[in-house]
PDB file of N, CA and C in Angstrom:
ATOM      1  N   UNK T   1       7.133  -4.292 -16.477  1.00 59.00           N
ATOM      2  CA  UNK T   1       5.848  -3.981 -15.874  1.00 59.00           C
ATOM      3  C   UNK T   1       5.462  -2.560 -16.270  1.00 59.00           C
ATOM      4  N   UNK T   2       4.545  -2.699 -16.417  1.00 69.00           N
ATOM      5  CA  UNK T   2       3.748  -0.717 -16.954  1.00 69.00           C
ATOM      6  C   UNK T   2       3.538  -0.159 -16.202  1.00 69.00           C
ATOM      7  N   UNK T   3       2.975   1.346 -15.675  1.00 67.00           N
ATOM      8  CA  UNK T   3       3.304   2.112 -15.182  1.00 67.00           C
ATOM      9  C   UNK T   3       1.975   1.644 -14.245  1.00 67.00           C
ATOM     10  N   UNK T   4       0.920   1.752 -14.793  1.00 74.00           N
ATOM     11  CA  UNK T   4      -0.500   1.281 -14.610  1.00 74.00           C
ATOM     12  C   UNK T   4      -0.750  -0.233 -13.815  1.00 74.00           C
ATOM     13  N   UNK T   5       0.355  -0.751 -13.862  1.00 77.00           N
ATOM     14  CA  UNK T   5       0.173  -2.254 -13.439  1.00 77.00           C
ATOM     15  C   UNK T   5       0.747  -1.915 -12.089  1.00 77.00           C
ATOM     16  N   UNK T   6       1.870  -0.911 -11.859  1.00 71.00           N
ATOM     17  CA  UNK T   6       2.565  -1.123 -10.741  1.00 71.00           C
ATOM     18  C   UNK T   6       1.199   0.018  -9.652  1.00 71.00           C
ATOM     19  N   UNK T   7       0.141   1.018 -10.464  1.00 73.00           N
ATOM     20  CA  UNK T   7      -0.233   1.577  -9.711  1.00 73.00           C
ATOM     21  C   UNK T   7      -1.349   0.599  -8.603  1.00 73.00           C
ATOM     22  N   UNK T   8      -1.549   0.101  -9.832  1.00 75.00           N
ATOM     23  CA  UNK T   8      -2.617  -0.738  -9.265  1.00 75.00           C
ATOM     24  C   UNK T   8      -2.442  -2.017  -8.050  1.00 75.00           C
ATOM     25  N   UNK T   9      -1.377  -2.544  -8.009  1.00 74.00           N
ATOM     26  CA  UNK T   9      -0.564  -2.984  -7.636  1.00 74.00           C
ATOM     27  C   UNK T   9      -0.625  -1.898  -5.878  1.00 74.00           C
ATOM     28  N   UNK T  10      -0.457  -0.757  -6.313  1.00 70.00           N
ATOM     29  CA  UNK T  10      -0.080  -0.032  -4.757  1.00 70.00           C
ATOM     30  C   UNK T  10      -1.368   0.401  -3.763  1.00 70.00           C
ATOM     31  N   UNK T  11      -2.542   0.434  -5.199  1.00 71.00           N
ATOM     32  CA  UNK T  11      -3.573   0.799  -4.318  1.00 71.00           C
ATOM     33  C   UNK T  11      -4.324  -0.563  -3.786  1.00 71.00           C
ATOM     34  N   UNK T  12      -4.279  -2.188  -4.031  1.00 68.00           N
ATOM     35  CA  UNK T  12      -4.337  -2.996  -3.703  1.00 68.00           C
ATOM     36  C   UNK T  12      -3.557  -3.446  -2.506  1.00 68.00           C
ATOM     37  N   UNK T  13      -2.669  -2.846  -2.403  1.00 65.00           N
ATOM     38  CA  UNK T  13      -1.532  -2.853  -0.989  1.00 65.00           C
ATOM     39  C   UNK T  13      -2.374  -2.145  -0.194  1.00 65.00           C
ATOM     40  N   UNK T  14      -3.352  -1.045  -0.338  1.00 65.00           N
ATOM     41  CA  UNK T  14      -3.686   0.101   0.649  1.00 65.00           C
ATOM     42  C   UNK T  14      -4.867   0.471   1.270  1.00 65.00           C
ATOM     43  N   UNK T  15      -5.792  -0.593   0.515  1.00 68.00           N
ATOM     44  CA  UNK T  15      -6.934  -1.004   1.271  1.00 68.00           C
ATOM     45  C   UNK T  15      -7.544  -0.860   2.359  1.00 68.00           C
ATOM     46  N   UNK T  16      -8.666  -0.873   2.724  1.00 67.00           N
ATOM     47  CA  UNK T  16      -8.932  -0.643   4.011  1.00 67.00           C
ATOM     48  C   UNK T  16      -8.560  -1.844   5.369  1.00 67.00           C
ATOM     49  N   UNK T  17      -9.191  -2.825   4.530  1.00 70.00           N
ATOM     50  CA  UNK T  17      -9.062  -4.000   5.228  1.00 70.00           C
ATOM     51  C   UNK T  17      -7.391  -4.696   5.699  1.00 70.00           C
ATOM     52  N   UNK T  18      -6.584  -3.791   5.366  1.00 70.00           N
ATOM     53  CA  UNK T  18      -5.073  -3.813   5.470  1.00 70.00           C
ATOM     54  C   UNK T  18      -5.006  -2.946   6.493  1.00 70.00           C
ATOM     55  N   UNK T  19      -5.639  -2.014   6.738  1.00 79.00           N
ATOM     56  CA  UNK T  19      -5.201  -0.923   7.896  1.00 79.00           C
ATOM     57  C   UNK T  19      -6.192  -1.495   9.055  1.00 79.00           C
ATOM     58  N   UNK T  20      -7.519  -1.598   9.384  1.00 84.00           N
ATOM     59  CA  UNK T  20      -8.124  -2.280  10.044  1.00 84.00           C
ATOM     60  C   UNK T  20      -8.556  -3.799  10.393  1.00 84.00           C
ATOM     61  N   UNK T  21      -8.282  -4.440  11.195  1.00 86.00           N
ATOM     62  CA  UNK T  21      -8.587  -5.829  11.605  1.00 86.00           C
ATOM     63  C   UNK T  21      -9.841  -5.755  11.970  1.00 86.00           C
ATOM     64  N   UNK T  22     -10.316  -7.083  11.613  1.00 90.00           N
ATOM     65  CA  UNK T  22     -11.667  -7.472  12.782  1.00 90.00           C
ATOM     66  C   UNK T  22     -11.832  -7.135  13.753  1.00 90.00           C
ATOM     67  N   UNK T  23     -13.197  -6.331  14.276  1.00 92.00           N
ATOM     68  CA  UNK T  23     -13.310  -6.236  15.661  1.00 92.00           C
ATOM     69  C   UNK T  23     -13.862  -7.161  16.320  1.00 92.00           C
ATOM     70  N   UNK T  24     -13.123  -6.906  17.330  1.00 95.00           N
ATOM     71  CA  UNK T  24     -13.579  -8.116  18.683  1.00 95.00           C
ATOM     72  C   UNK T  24     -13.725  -7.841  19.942  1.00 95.00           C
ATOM     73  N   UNK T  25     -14.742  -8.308  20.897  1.00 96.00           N
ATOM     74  CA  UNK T  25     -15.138  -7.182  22.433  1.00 96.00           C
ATOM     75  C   UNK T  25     -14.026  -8.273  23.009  1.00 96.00           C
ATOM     76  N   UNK T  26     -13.126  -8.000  24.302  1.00 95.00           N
ATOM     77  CA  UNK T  26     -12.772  -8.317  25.538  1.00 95.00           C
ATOM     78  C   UNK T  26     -13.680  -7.660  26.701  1.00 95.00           C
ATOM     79  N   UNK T  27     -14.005  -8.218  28.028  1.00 97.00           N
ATOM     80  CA  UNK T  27     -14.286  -7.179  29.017  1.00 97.00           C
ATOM     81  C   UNK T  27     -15.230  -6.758  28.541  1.00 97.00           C
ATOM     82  N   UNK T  28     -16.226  -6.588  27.928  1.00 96.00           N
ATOM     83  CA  UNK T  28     -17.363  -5.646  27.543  1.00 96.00           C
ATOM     84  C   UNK T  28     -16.628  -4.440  26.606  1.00 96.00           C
ATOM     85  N   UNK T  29     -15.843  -4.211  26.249  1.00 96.00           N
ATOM     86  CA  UNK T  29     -14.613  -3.172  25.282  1.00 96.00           C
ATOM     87  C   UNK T  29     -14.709  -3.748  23.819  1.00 96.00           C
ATOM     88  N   UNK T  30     -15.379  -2.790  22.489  1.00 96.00           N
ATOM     89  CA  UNK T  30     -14.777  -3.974  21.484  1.00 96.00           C
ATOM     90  C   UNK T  30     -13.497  -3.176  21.252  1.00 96.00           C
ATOM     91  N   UNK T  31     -13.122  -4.082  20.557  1.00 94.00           N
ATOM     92  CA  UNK T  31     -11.394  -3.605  20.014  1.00 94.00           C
ATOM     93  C   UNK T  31     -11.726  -3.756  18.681  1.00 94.00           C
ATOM     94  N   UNK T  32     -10.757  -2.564  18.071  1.00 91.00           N
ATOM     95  CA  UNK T  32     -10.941  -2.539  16.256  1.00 91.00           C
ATOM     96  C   UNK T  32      -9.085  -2.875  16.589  1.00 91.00           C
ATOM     97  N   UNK T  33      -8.441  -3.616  16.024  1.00 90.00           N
ATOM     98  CA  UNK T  33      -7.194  -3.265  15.420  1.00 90.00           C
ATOM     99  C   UNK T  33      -6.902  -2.879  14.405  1.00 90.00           C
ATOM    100  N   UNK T  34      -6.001  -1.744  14.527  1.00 90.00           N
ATOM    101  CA  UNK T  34      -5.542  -1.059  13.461  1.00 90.00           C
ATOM    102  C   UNK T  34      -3.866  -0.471  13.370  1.00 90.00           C
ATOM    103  N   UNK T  35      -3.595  -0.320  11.830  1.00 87.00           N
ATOM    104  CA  UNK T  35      -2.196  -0.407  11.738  1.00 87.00           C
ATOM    105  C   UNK T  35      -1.973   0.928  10.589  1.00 87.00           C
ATOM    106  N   UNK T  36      -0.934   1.614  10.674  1.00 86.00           N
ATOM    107  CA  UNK T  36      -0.448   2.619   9.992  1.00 86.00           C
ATOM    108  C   UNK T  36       0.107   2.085   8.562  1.00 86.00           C
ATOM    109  N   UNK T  37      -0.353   2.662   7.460  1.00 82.00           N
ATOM    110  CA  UNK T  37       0.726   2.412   6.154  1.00 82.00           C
ATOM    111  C   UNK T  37       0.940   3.490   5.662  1.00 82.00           C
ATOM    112  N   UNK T  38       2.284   3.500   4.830  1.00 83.00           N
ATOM    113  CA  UNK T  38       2.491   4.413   4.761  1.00 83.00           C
ATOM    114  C   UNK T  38       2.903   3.713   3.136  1.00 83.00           C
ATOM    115  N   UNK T  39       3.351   4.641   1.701  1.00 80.00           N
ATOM    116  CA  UNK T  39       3.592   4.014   0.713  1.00 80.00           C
ATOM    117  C   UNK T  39       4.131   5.147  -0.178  1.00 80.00           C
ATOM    118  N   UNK T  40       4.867   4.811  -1.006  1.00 80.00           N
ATOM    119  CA  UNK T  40       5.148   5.814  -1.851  1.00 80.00           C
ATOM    120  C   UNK T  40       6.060   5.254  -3.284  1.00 80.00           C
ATOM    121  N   UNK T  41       5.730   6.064  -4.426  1.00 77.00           N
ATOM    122  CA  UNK T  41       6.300   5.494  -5.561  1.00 77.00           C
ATOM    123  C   UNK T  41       6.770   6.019  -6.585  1.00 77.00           C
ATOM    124  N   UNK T  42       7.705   6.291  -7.401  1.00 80.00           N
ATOM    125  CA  UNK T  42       8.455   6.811  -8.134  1.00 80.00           C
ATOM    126  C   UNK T  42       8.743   6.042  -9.781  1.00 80.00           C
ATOM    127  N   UNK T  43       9.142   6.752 -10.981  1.00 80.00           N
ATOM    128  CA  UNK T  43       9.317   6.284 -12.184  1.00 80.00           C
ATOM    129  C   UNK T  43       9.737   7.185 -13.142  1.00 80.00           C
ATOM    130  N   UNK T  44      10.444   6.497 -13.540  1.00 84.00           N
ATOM    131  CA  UNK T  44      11.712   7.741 -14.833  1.00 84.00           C
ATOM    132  C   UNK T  44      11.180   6.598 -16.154  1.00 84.00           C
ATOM    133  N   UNK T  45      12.196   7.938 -17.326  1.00 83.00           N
ATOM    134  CA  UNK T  45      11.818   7.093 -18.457  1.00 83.00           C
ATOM    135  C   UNK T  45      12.739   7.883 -19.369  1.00 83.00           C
ATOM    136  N   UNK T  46      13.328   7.434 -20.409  1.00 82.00           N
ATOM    137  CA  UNK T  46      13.989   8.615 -21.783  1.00 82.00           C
ATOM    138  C   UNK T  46      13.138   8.879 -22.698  1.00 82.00           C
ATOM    139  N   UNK T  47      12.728   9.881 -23.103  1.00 82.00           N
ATOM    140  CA  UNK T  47      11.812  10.316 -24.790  1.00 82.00           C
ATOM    141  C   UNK T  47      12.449   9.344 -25.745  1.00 82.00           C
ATOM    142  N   UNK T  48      13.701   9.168 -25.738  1.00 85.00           N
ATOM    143  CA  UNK T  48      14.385   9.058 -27.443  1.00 85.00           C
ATOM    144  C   UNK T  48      14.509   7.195 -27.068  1.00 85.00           C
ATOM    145  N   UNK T  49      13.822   6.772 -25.774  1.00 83.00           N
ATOM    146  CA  UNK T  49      14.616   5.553 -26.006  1.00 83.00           C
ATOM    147  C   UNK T  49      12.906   4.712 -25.184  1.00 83.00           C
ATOM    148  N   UNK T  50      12.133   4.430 -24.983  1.00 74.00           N
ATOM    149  CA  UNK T  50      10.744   4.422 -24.326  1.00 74.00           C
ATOM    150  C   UNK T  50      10.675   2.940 -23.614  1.00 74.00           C
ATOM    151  N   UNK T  51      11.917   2.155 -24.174  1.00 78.00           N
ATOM    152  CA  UNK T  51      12.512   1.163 -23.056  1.00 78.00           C
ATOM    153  C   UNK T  51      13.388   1.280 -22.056  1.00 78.00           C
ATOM    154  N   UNK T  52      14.189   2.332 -22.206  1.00 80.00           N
ATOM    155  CA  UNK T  52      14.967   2.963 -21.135  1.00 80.00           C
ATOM    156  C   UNK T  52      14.413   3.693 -19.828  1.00 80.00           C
ATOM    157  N   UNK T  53      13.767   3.008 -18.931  1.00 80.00           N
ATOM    158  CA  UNK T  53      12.683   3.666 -17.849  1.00 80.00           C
ATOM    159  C   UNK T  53      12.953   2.570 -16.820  1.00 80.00           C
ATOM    160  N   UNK T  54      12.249   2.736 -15.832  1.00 81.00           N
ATOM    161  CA  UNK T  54      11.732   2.032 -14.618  1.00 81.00           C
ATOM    162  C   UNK T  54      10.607   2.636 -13.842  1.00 81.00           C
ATOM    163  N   UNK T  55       9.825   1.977 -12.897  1.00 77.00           N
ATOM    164  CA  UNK T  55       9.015   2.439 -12.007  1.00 77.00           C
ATOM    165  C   UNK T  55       9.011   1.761 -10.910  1.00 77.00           C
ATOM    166  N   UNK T  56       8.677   1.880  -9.585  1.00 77.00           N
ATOM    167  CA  UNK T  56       8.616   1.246  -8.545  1.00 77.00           C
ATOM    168  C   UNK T  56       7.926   1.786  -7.302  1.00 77.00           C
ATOM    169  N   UNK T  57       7.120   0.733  -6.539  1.00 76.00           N
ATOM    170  CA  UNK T  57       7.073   1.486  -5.196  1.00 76.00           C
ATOM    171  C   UNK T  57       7.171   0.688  -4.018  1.00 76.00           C
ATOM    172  N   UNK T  58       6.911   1.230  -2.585  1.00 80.00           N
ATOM    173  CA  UNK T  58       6.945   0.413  -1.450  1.00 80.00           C
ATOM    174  C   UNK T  58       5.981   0.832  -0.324  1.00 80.00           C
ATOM    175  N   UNK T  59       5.281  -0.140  -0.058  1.00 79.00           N
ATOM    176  CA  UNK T  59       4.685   0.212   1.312  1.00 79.00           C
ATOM    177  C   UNK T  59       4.956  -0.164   2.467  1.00 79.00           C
ATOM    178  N   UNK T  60       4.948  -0.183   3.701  1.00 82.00           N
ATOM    179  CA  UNK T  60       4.824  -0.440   4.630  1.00 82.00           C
ATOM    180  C   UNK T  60       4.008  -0.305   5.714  1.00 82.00           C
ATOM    181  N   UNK T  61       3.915  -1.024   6.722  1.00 81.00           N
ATOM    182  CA  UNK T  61       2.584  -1.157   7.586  1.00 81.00           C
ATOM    183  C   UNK T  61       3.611  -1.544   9.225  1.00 81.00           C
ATOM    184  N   UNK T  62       2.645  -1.423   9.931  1.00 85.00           N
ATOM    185  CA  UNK T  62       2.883  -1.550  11.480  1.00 85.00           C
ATOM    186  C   UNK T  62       1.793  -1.384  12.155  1.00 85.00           C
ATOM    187  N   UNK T  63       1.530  -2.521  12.919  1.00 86.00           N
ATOM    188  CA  UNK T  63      -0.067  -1.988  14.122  1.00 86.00           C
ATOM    189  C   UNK T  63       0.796  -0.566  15.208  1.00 86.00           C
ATOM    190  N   UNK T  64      -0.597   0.037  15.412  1.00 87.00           N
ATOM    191  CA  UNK T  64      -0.409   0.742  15.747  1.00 87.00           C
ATOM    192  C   UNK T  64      -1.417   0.728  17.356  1.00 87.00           C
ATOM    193  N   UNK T  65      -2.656  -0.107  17.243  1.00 70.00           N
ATOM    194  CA  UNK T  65      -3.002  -0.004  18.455  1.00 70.00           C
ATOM    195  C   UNK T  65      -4.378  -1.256  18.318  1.00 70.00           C
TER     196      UNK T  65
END
């Protein structure tokens, strides 16, 4: 995978519509749900060898309220 594939890849994870849910009223109250992500990503590589590399990342999420 290329470096570019995995970025894209992370900002598709990070969306808005991933952190916020549909709102919906109870009680006359609307409610937005929403959830924390957090993400991060890293990638090495050798000059003398340009198959010798990796890249990777991870996100994670949790409602938050």
């Amino acid at each position: 995978m290329r470096v570019m594939d995995v970025v894209n890849e992370a900002k598709g994870a990070m969306r808005a519509s991933e952190v916020f849910g549909t709102p919906y009223e109870k009680d006359g109250i609307t409610i937005i749900p929403a959830a924390k992500i957090a993400g991060g990503a890293g990638g090495g590589g050798d000059q003398q060898n340009p198959q010798a590399g990796g890249v990777g990342f991870g996100v994670s999420s949790r409602p938050v309220g």
